PDB file of C-alpha atoms in Angstrom:
ATOM      1  CA  UNK U 264       0.000   0.000   0.000  1.00 42.00           C
ATOM      2  CA  UNK U 265       1.657   3.205  -1.135  1.00 48.00           C
ATOM      3  CA  UNK U 266       1.020   6.806  -2.024  1.00 47.00           C
ATOM      4  CA  UNK U 267       0.412   7.678  -5.692  1.00 53.00           C
ATOM      5  CA  UNK U 268       3.815   8.941  -6.813  1.00 56.00           C
ATOM      6  CA  UNK U 269       5.684   5.890  -5.468  1.00 61.00           C
ATOM      7  CA  UNK U 270       3.267   3.476  -7.118  1.00 63.00           C
ATOM      8  CA  UNK U 271       3.437   5.421 -10.346  1.00 68.00           C
ATOM      9  CA  UNK U 272       7.252   5.298 -10.417  1.00 75.00           C
ATOM     10  CA  UNK U 273       7.321   1.570  -9.719  1.00 74.00           C
ATOM     11  CA  UNK U 274       4.727   0.804 -12.373  1.00 75.00           C
ATOM     12  CA  UNK U 275       6.475   2.993 -14.899  1.00 82.00           C
ATOM     13  CA  UNK U 276       9.856   1.434 -14.120  1.00 86.00           C
ATOM     14  CA  UNK U 277       8.519  -2.102 -14.423  1.00 83.00           C
ATOM     15  CA  UNK U 278       6.928  -1.337 -17.781  1.00 85.00           C
ATOM     16  CA  UNK U 279      10.080   0.315 -19.122  1.00 90.00           C
ATOM     17  CA  UNK U 280      12.157  -2.643 -17.948  1.00 90.00           C
ATOM     18  CA  UNK U 281       9.818  -5.030 -19.810  1.00 89.00           C
ATOM     19  CA  UNK U 282      10.001  -2.897 -22.961  1.00 91.00           C
ATOM     20  CA  UNK U 283      13.799  -2.844 -22.795  1.00 93.00           C
ATOM     21  CA  UNK U 284      13.908  -6.620 -22.440  1.00 93.00           C
ATOM     22  CA  UNK U 285      11.488  -6.941 -25.338  1.00 92.00           C
ATOM     23  CA  UNK U 286      13.832  -4.831 -27.442  1.00 92.00           C
ATOM     24  CA  UNK U 287      16.659  -7.239 -26.644  1.00 94.00           C
ATOM     25  CA  UNK U 288      18.771  -4.676 -24.811  1.00 92.00           C
ATOM     26  CA  UNK U 289      20.600  -4.819 -21.509  1.00 92.00           C
ATOM     27  CA  UNK U 290      20.405  -1.818 -19.213  1.00 91.00           C
ATOM     28  CA  UNK U 291      24.020  -1.052 -20.067  1.00 92.00           C
ATOM     29  CA  UNK U 292      23.338  -1.132 -23.801  1.00 93.00           C
ATOM     30  CA  UNK U 293      20.305   1.137 -23.409  1.00 93.00           C
ATOM     31  CA  UNK U 294      22.367   3.563 -21.344  1.00 92.00           C
ATOM     32  CA  UNK U 295      25.156   3.687 -23.942  1.00 93.00           C
ATOM     33  CA  UNK U 296      22.674   4.382 -26.746  1.00 93.00           C
ATOM     34  CA  UNK U 297      21.346   7.334 -24.748  1.00 92.00           C
ATOM     35  CA  UNK U 298      24.672   8.577 -23.461  1.00 93.00           C
ATOM     36  CA  UNK U 299      23.622   7.886 -19.869  1.00 92.00           C
ATOM     37  CA  UNK U 300      25.253   6.082 -16.999  1.00 91.00           C
ATOM     38  CA  UNK U 301      23.851   2.597 -16.435  1.00 90.00           C
ATOM     39  CA  UNK U 302      22.839   3.549 -12.892  1.00 90.00           C
ATOM     40  CA  UNK U 303      20.333   6.057 -14.284  1.00 90.00           C
ATOM     41  CA  UNK U 304      18.514   3.349 -16.210  1.00 90.00           C
ATOM     42  CA  UNK U 305      18.580   1.120 -13.132  1.00 89.00           C
ATOM     43  CA  UNK U 306      17.141   3.824 -10.883  1.00 86.00           C
ATOM     44  CA  UNK U 307      14.347   4.492 -13.365  1.00 87.00           C
ATOM     45  CA  UNK U 308      13.489   0.798 -13.712  1.00 85.00           C
ATOM     46  CA  UNK U 309      13.408   0.174  -9.964  1.00 82.00           C
ATOM     47  CA  UNK U 310      11.353   3.301  -9.323  1.00 77.00           C
ATOM     48  CA  UNK U 311      13.872   4.671  -6.855  1.00 74.00           C
ATOM     49  CA  UNK U 312      14.022   8.012  -8.637  1.00 73.00           C
ATOM     50  CA  UNK U 313      11.678  10.110 -10.709  1.00 73.00           C
ATOM     51  CA  UNK U 314      12.036  10.479 -14.455  1.00 80.00           C
ATOM     52  CA  UNK U 315      11.242  13.346 -16.786  1.00 82.00           C
ATOM     53  CA  UNK U 316       8.730  12.844 -19.560  1.00 80.00           C
ATOM     54  CA  UNK U 317      11.441  13.782 -22.082  1.00 85.00           C
ATOM     55  CA  UNK U 318      13.616  10.926 -20.802  1.00 88.00           C
ATOM     56  CA  UNK U 319      10.709   8.512 -21.083  1.00 89.00           C
ATOM     57  CA  UNK U 320      10.216   9.620 -24.677  1.00 89.00           C
ATOM     58  CA  UNK U 321      13.898   8.973 -25.435  1.00 91.00           C
ATOM     59  CA  UNK U 322      13.740   5.510 -23.862  1.00 92.00           C
ATOM     60  CA  UNK U 323      10.644   4.623 -25.878  1.00 92.00           C
ATOM     61  CA  UNK U 324      12.376   5.789 -29.050  1.00 93.00           C
ATOM     62  CA  UNK U 325      15.371   3.531 -28.320  1.00 93.00           C
ATOM     63  CA  UNK U 326      13.039   0.612 -27.604  1.00 93.00           C
ATOM     64  CA  UNK U 327      11.160   1.290 -30.870  1.00 92.00           C
ATOM     65  CA  UNK U 328       7.791   1.674 -29.119  1.00 90.00           C
ATOM     66  CA  UNK U 329       5.410   3.238 -31.622  1.00 89.00           C
ATOM     67  CA  UNK U 330       2.043   2.591 -29.937  1.00 85.00           C
ATOM     68  CA  UNK U 331       0.723   6.157 -29.371  1.00 83.00           C
ATOM     69  CA  UNK U 332      -1.602   5.145 -26.517  1.00 75.00           C
ATOM     70  CA  UNK U 333       1.156   3.351 -24.644  1.00 79.00           C
ATOM     71  CA  UNK U 334       3.566   6.230 -25.200  1.00 82.00           C
ATOM     72  CA  UNK U 335       0.991   8.706 -23.916  1.00 75.00           C
ATOM     73  CA  UNK U 336       0.200   6.612 -20.866  1.00 70.00           C
ATOM     74  CA  UNK U 337       3.838   6.133 -19.879  1.00 78.00           C
ATOM     75  CA  UNK U 338       4.527   9.823 -20.356  1.00 73.00           C
ATOM     76  CA  UNK U 339       1.674  10.697 -18.004  1.00 66.00           C
ATOM     77  CA  UNK U 340       2.854   8.087 -15.494  1.00 68.00           C
ATOM     78  CA  UNK U 341       6.181   9.905 -15.479  1.00 71.00           C
ATOM     79  CA  UNK U 342       4.349  12.651 -13.628  1.00 56.00           C
ATOM     80  CA  UNK U 343       4.769  14.912 -16.592  1.00 45.00           C
ATOM     81  CA  UNK U 344       4.247  18.143 -14.698  1.00 43.00           C
ATOM     82  CA  UNK U 345       7.542  19.193 -16.242  1.00 46.00           C
ATOM     83  CA  UNK U 346       5.656  19.177 -19.519  1.00 44.00           C
ATOM     84  CA  UNK U 347       2.480  20.756 -18.182  1.00 42.00           C
ATOM     85  CA  UNK U 348       1.693  22.601 -21.390  1.00 42.00           C
ATOM     86  CA  UNK U 349       0.173  19.380 -22.681  1.00 54.00           C
ATOM     87  CA  UNK U 350      -2.078  18.750 -19.683  1.00 75.00           C
ATOM     88  CA  UNK U 351      -5.017  20.976 -18.867  1.00 83.00           C
ATOM     89  CA  UNK U 352      -4.748  20.490 -15.107  1.00 83.00           C
ATOM     90  CA  UNK U 353      -1.342  22.184 -15.043  1.00 79.00           C
ATOM     91  CA  UNK U 354      -3.175  25.526 -14.997  1.00 84.00           C
ATOM     92  CA  UNK U 355      -4.654  24.566 -11.610  1.00 87.00           C
ATOM     93  CA  UNK U 356      -1.448  23.316 -10.061  1.00 81.00           C
ATOM     94  CA  UNK U 357      -1.573  25.956  -7.347  1.00 84.00           C
ATOM     95  CA  UNK U 358      -4.861  24.656  -5.916  1.00 87.00           C
ATOM     96  CA  UNK U 359      -4.577  20.914  -6.609  1.00 86.00           C
ATOM     97  CA  UNK U 360      -2.757  18.707  -4.091  1.00 84.00           C
ATOM     98  CA  UNK U 361      -0.296  16.186  -5.594  1.00 78.00           C
ATOM     99  CA  UNK U 362      -2.567  13.214  -4.856  1.00 79.00           C
ATOM    100  CA  UNK U 363      -5.401  14.827  -6.835  1.00 85.00           C
ATOM    101  CA  UNK U 364      -3.067  15.574  -9.759  1.00 83.00           C
ATOM    102  CA  UNK U 365      -1.975  11.924  -9.736  1.00 80.00           C
ATOM    103  CA  UNK U 366      -5.601  10.819  -9.805  1.00 86.00           C
ATOM    104  CA  UNK U 367      -6.459  13.105 -12.721  1.00 88.00           C
ATOM    105  CA  UNK U 368      -3.420  12.000 -14.718  1.00 81.00           C
ATOM    106  CA  UNK U 369      -4.400   8.338 -14.340  1.00 83.00           C
ATOM    107  CA  UNK U 370      -8.036   9.095 -15.126  1.00 89.00           C
ATOM    108  CA  UNK U 371      -7.057  10.933 -18.295  1.00 85.00           C
ATOM    109  CA  UNK U 372      -5.244   7.880 -19.714  1.00 80.00           C
ATOM    110  CA  UNK U 373      -7.337   5.013 -18.343  1.00 86.00           C
ATOM    111  CA  UNK U 374      -9.457   2.833 -20.608  1.00 90.00           C
ATOM    112  CA  UNK U 375     -11.928   2.016 -17.882  1.00 95.00           C
ATOM    113  CA  UNK U 376     -12.927   3.145 -14.409  1.00 97.00           C
ATOM    114  CA  UNK U 377     -14.929   1.058 -11.946  1.00 97.00           C
ATOM    115  CA  UNK U 378     -16.119   2.939  -8.905  1.00 97.00           C
ATOM    116  CA  UNK U 379     -18.186   2.272  -5.817  1.00 96.00           C
ATOM    117  CA  UNK U 380     -19.669   5.396  -4.280  1.00 95.00           C
ATOM    118  CA  UNK U 381     -21.352   5.269  -0.892  1.00 94.00           C
ATOM    119  CA  UNK U 382     -21.846   8.959  -0.062  1.00 93.00           C
ATOM    120  CA  UNK U 383     -21.778  11.268  -3.081  1.00 95.00           C
ATOM    121  CA  UNK U 384     -22.277  11.178  -6.834  1.00 97.00           C
ATOM    122  CA  UNK U 385     -19.065  10.320  -8.759  1.00 96.00           C
ATOM    123  CA  UNK U 386     -17.184  13.453  -9.799  1.00 95.00           C
ATOM    124  CA  UNK U 387     -17.492  12.565 -13.489  1.00 97.00           C
ATOM    125  CA  UNK U 388     -21.289  12.748 -13.216  1.00 97.00           C
ATOM    126  CA  UNK U 389     -21.753  15.792 -10.993  1.00 97.00           C
ATOM    127  CA  UNK U 390     -23.582  18.947 -12.026  1.00 97.00           C
ATOM    128  CA  UNK U 391     -21.823  22.288 -11.403  1.00 97.00           C
ATOM    129  CA  UNK U 392     -24.151  23.139  -8.522  1.00 97.00           C
ATOM    130  CA  UNK U 393     -23.738  19.751  -6.869  1.00 97.00           C
ATOM    131  CA  UNK U 394     -19.944  19.886  -7.319  1.00 96.00           C
ATOM    132  CA  UNK U 395     -19.867  23.299  -5.655  1.00 96.00           C
ATOM    133  CA  UNK U 396     -21.932  22.114  -2.692  1.00 95.00           C
ATOM    134  CA  UNK U 397     -19.825  18.972  -2.191  1.00 94.00           C
ATOM    135  CA  UNK U 398     -16.541  20.859  -2.455  1.00 93.00           C
ATOM    136  CA  UNK U 399     -17.658  23.571  -0.056  1.00 91.00           C
ATOM    137  CA  UNK U 400     -18.676  20.931   2.502  1.00 90.00           C
ATOM    138  CA  UNK U 401     -15.481  18.901   2.079  1.00 86.00           C
ATOM    139  CA  UNK U 402     -13.082  21.840   2.457  1.00 82.00           C
ATOM    140  CA  UNK U 403     -14.214  24.264   5.130  1.00 80.00           C
ATOM    141  CA  UNK U 404     -13.249  27.916   4.891  1.00 83.00           C
ATOM    142  CA  UNK U 405     -12.302  27.672   1.224  1.00 85.00           C
ATOM    143  CA  UNK U 406     -11.902  31.029  -0.505  1.00 90.00           C
ATOM    144  CA  UNK U 407     -14.367  31.652  -3.322  1.00 91.00           C
ATOM    145  CA  UNK U 408     -11.639  31.839  -5.968  1.00 92.00           C
ATOM    146  CA  UNK U 409     -10.220  28.458  -4.942  1.00 92.00           C
ATOM    147  CA  UNK U 410     -13.714  26.979  -4.741  1.00 94.00           C
ATOM    148  CA  UNK U 411     -14.396  28.181  -8.284  1.00 94.00           C
ATOM    149  CA  UNK U 412     -11.133  26.632  -9.487  1.00 94.00           C
ATOM    150  CA  UNK U 413     -11.849  23.248  -7.884  1.00 94.00           C
ATOM    151  CA  UNK U 414     -15.325  23.161  -9.408  1.00 95.00           C
ATOM    152  CA  UNK U 415     -13.827  24.006 -12.810  1.00 95.00           C
ATOM    153  CA  UNK U 416     -11.421  21.095 -12.403  1.00 95.00           C
ATOM    154  CA  UNK U 417     -14.262  18.733 -11.486  1.00 95.00           C
ATOM    155  CA  UNK U 418     -16.180  19.728 -14.609  1.00 96.00           C
ATOM    156  CA  UNK U 419     -13.107  19.624 -16.871  1.00 95.00           C
ATOM    157  CA  UNK U 420     -12.433  16.055 -15.747  1.00 95.00           C
ATOM    158  CA  UNK U 421     -15.756  15.043 -17.274  1.00 96.00           C
ATOM    159  CA  UNK U 422     -14.318  15.510 -20.758  1.00 94.00           C
ATOM    160  CA  UNK U 423     -12.911  11.959 -20.526  1.00 94.00           C
ATOM    161  CA  UNK U 424     -16.457  10.698 -21.078  1.00 95.00           C
ATOM    162  CA  UNK U 425     -16.598  12.620 -24.356  1.00 91.00           C
ATOM    163  CA  UNK U 426     -13.103  11.872 -25.644  1.00 89.00           C
ATOM    164  CA  UNK U 427     -12.352   9.469 -28.486  1.00 86.00           C
ATOM    165  CA  UNK U 428     -12.392   6.761 -27.338  1.00 89.00           C
ATOM    166  CA  UNK U 429     -14.276   7.740 -24.189  1.00 94.00           C
ATOM    167  CA  UNK U 430     -13.487   6.431 -20.737  1.00 95.00           C
ATOM    168  CA  UNK U 431     -15.713   3.454 -19.932  1.00 96.00           C
ATOM    169  CA  UNK U 432     -17.333   4.169 -16.570  1.00 97.00           C
ATOM    170  CA  UNK U 433     -18.902   1.458 -14.441  1.00 98.00           C
ATOM    171  CA  UNK U 434     -20.402   2.925 -11.283  1.00 98.00           C
ATOM    172  CA  UNK U 435     -22.255   1.300  -8.415  1.00 97.00           C
ATOM    173  CA  UNK U 436     -24.068   3.835  -6.242  1.00 97.00           C
ATOM    174  CA  UNK U 437     -25.342   3.046  -2.792  1.00 96.00           C
ATOM    175  CA  UNK U 438     -28.897   4.339  -2.409  1.00 96.00           C
ATOM    176  CA  UNK U 439     -27.599   6.793   0.190  1.00 95.00           C
ATOM    177  CA  UNK U 440     -25.960   8.695  -2.667  1.00 96.00           C
ATOM    178  CA  UNK U 441     -29.374   9.336  -4.172  1.00 97.00           C
ATOM    179  CA  UNK U 442     -31.110  10.132  -0.896  1.00 96.00           C
ATOM    180  CA  UNK U 443     -28.521  12.497   0.602  1.00 95.00           C
ATOM    181  CA  UNK U 444     -29.735  16.020  -0.131  1.00 94.00           C
ATOM    182  CA  UNK U 445     -26.654  17.925  -1.266  1.00 95.00           C
ATOM    183  CA  UNK U 446     -27.059  21.621  -2.001  1.00 94.00           C
ATOM    184  CA  UNK U 447     -30.816  21.671  -1.362  1.00 94.00           C
ATOM    185  CA  UNK U 448     -33.855  20.106  -3.095  1.00 94.00           C
ATOM    186  CA  UNK U 449     -33.461  21.942  -6.400  1.00 95.00           C
ATOM    187  CA  UNK U 450     -29.768  21.077  -6.773  1.00 96.00           C
ATOM    188  CA  UNK U 451     -30.462  17.459  -5.895  1.00 96.00           C
ATOM    189  CA  UNK U 452     -33.365  17.179  -8.324  1.00 95.00           C
ATOM    190  CA  UNK U 453     -31.165  18.511 -11.121  1.00 96.00           C
ATOM    191  CA  UNK U 454     -28.400  16.094 -10.139  1.00 97.00           C
ATOM    192  CA  UNK U 455     -30.721  13.100 -10.249  1.00 97.00           C
ATOM    193  CA  UNK U 456     -31.885  14.088 -13.734  1.00 96.00           C
ATOM    194  CA  UNK U 457     -28.228  14.367 -14.750  1.00 96.00           C
ATOM    195  CA  UNK U 458     -27.672  10.788 -13.568  1.00 96.00           C
ATOM    196  CA  UNK U 459     -30.598   9.636 -15.695  1.00 95.00           C
ATOM    197  CA  UNK U 460     -29.080  11.341 -18.740  1.00 94.00           C
ATOM    198  CA  UNK U 461     -25.661   9.828 -18.021  1.00 94.00           C
ATOM    199  CA  UNK U 462     -27.115   6.348 -17.628  1.00 91.00           C
ATOM    200  CA  UNK U 463     -28.262   6.510 -21.243  1.00 88.00           C
ATOM    201  CA  UNK U 464     -24.710   6.981 -22.537  1.00 92.00           C
ATOM    202  CA  UNK U 465     -23.200   3.828 -24.091  1.00 94.00           C
ATOM    203  CA  UNK U 466     -19.906   4.329 -22.227  1.00 95.00           C
ATOM    204  CA  UNK U 467     -21.598   4.563 -18.820  1.00 97.00           C
ATOM    205  CA  UNK U 468     -22.966   1.616 -16.845  1.00 97.00           C
ATOM    206  CA  UNK U 469     -24.774   2.876 -13.761  1.00 97.00           C
ATOM    207  CA  UNK U 470     -26.224   0.583 -11.101  1.00 97.00           C
ATOM    208  CA  UNK U 471     -27.935   1.332  -7.804  1.00 97.00           C
ATOM    209  CA  UNK U 472     -27.422  -0.766  -4.692  1.00 96.00           C
ATOM    210  CA  UNK U 473     -30.735  -0.276  -2.846  1.00 94.00           C
ATOM    211  CA  UNK U 474     -31.091  -0.227   0.919  1.00 93.00           C
ATOM    212  CA  UNK U 475     -33.017  -3.492   0.633  1.00 92.00           C
ATOM    213  CA  UNK U 476     -29.780  -5.218  -0.429  1.00 89.00           C
ATOM    214  CA  UNK U 477     -28.759  -5.016   3.221  1.00 84.00           C
ATOM    215  CA  UNK U 478     -25.139  -5.181   4.340  1.00 82.00           C
ATOM    216  CA  UNK U 479     -22.663  -5.687   1.509  1.00 79.00           C
ATOM    217  CA  UNK U 480     -18.943  -5.809   0.876  1.00 79.00           C
ATOM    218  CA  UNK U 481     -18.949  -2.121  -0.044  1.00 73.00           C
ATOM    219  CA  UNK U 482     -19.715  -1.014   3.523  1.00 74.00           C
ATOM    220  CA  UNK U 483     -15.949  -0.810   4.072  1.00 78.00           C
ATOM    221  CA  UNK U 484     -15.892   2.313   1.911  1.00 87.00           C
ATOM    222  CA  UNK U 485     -15.738   3.674  -1.648  1.00 92.00           C
ATOM    223  CA  UNK U 486     -12.978   2.780  -4.086  1.00 95.00           C
ATOM    224  CA  UNK U 487     -11.903   3.266  -7.689  1.00 95.00           C
ATOM    225  CA  UNK U 488     -10.254   0.752 -10.028  1.00 95.00           C
ATOM    226  CA  UNK U 489      -8.444   2.154 -13.065  1.00 93.00           C
ATOM    227  CA  UNK U 490      -7.819  -0.172 -16.011  1.00 90.00           C
ATOM    228  CA  UNK U 491      -5.564   0.466 -18.992  1.00 81.00           C
ATOM    229  CA  UNK U 492      -5.857  -0.931 -22.483  1.00 74.00           C
ATOM    230  CA  UNK U 493      -2.187  -1.672 -23.077  1.00 62.00           C
ATOM    231  CA  UNK U 494      -1.245  -3.644 -19.991  1.00 62.00           C
ATOM    232  CA  UNK U 495      -2.991  -4.892 -16.855  1.00 61.00           C
ATOM    233  CA  UNK U 496       0.298  -4.361 -15.007  1.00 66.00           C
ATOM    234  CA  UNK U 497      -0.620  -0.677 -14.813  1.00 72.00           C
ATOM    235  CA  UNK U 498      -4.075  -1.222 -13.284  1.00 85.00           C
ATOM    236  CA  UNK U 499      -4.456   0.341  -9.855  1.00 87.00           C
ATOM    237  CA  UNK U 500      -6.963   0.669  -7.010  1.00 91.00           C
ATOM    238  CA  UNK U 501      -7.389   4.097  -5.407  1.00 91.00           C
ATOM    239  CA  UNK U 502      -8.711   4.615  -1.884  1.00 89.00           C
ATOM    240  CA  UNK U 503      -9.466   8.158  -0.725  1.00 79.00           C
ATOM    241  CA  UNK U 504      -8.969   9.317   2.845  1.00 69.00           C
ATOM    242  CA  UNK U 505      -9.504  12.706   4.445  1.00 62.00           C
ATOM    243  CA  UNK U 506      -5.938  13.942   3.963  1.00 61.00           C
ATOM    244  CA  UNK U 507      -4.485  11.593   1.349  1.00 66.00           C
ATOM    245  CA  UNK U 508      -5.096   8.870  -1.212  1.00 75.00           C
ATOM    246  CA  UNK U 509      -3.675   5.365  -1.156  1.00 81.00           C
ATOM    247  CA  UNK U 510      -2.889   3.332  -4.257  1.00 82.00           C
ATOM    248  CA  UNK U 511      -2.946  -0.482  -4.292  1.00 85.00           C
ATOM    249  CA  UNK U 512      -0.965  -2.160  -7.046  1.00 81.00           C
ATOM    250  CA  UNK U 513      -0.411  -5.770  -5.959  1.00 83.00           C
ATOM    251  CA  UNK U 514      -2.138  -8.376  -8.104  1.00 85.00           C
ATOM    252  CA  UNK U 515      -3.760  -9.797  -4.966  1.00 92.00           C
ATOM    253  CA  UNK U 516      -5.267  -6.398  -4.143  1.00 91.00           C
ATOM    254  CA  UNK U 517      -6.468  -5.826  -7.689  1.00 91.00           C
ATOM    255  CA  UNK U 518      -8.081  -9.258  -7.777  1.00 93.00           C
ATOM    256  CA  UNK U 519      -9.770  -8.744  -4.401  1.00 94.00           C
ATOM    257  CA  UNK U 520     -11.248  -5.375  -5.369  1.00 94.00           C
ATOM    258  CA  UNK U 521     -12.249  -6.601  -8.834  1.00 94.00           C
ATOM    259  CA  UNK U 522     -14.079  -9.532  -7.277  1.00 95.00           C
ATOM    260  CA  UNK U 523     -15.700  -7.187  -4.758  1.00 94.00           C
ATOM    261  CA  UNK U 524     -16.913  -4.924  -7.546  1.00 96.00           C
ATOM    262  CA  UNK U 525     -18.307  -7.908  -9.466  1.00 96.00           C
ATOM    263  CA  UNK U 526     -20.206  -8.940  -6.329  1.00 94.00           C
ATOM    264  CA  UNK U 527     -21.582  -5.423  -5.884  1.00 95.00           C
ATOM    265  CA  UNK U 528     -22.791  -5.352  -9.482  1.00 96.00           C
ATOM    266  CA  UNK U 529     -24.443  -8.741  -8.980  1.00 94.00           C
ATOM    267  CA  UNK U 530     -26.401  -7.558  -5.926  1.00 94.00           C
ATOM    268  CA  UNK U 531     -27.229  -4.137  -7.396  1.00 96.00           C
ATOM    269  CA  UNK U 532     -30.188  -3.372  -9.606  1.00 97.00           C
ATOM    270  CA  UNK U 533     -29.638  -3.838 -13.330  1.00 97.00           C
ATOM    271  CA  UNK U 534     -28.801  -0.686 -15.340  1.00 96.00           C
ATOM    272  CA  UNK U 535     -32.366  -0.582 -16.631  1.00 95.00           C
ATOM    273  CA  UNK U 536     -33.879  -1.054 -13.173  1.00 96.00           C
ATOM    274  CA  UNK U 537     -31.436   1.489 -11.767  1.00 96.00           C
ATOM    275  CA  UNK U 538     -32.518   4.117 -14.295  1.00 95.00           C
ATOM    276  CA  UNK U 539     -36.155   3.613 -13.306  1.00 95.00           C
ATOM    277  CA  UNK U 540     -35.194   3.738  -9.622  1.00 95.00           C
ATOM    278  CA  UNK U 541     -33.298   7.016 -10.003  1.00 95.00           C
ATOM    279  CA  UNK U 542     -36.118   8.503 -12.065  1.00 93.00           C
ATOM    280  CA  UNK U 543     -38.613   7.515  -9.399  1.00 93.00           C
ATOM    281  CA  UNK U 544     -36.607   9.262  -6.691  1.00 92.00           C
ATOM    282  CA  UNK U 545     -36.197  12.302  -8.935  1.00 90.00           C
ATOM    283  CA  UNK U 546     -39.938  12.502  -9.532  1.00 85.00           C
ATOM    284  CA  UNK U 547     -40.524  12.510  -5.798  1.00 75.00           C
ATOM    285  CA  UNK U 548     -37.804  15.080  -5.079  1.00 59.00           C
TER     286      UNK U 548
END
């Protein structure tokens, strides 16, 4: 169990090591081709030191990696804040904590996202008014300018659902998410209608876990599983806490959370039933 940057470096290093081996090069040979010391390649591959996105690009060139999706993913995993011109969230660096930037960078390159939410609507499906109310409640005493910026970030993140190809979102919502009145009746009614609209999107699979399902494995708390199209070795589970986020990368952890999510989907209402359920709550709001 580690914090985001450490996990990201280890995952990146492991992938680069595999690509080097696939290219038939030793670490020494790769270093000579780049004019580096062998220890630099070793530090990158073991994740003991950070690596610039420009260095990742050079390594991928030497290893003859031409898959644009894989190149983009590995560049983002490098923590490419040194190349922030290419990432929209760089403009908000002053208000975003590192853990949130890590989350956004993974979200921007993921193929799929599976999420269990037990308290609030997933950020990718929030309306502006709901996002403002949630953010204001989560961070007390926040200045209006910073609140505005964080809401802008929340809304900008939603572009991944409209990209080509779009992020595939599978979300299981505990009924408490739908019943908790955030921002007042009008804001909540609008948010529920937004969920109904989102549920109709082909890239979104939305399921409700009703109160009648009783106790379930998700009572331990919400979580997110990111999946990537190029390699399952980069998949990661994210757990949010009040002051930090934890990233789980072990295969055992990924399997446990994947199985938990499958169980939650099994016990939840079907997407069609969930849409009717949300609409029914919205009509009564």
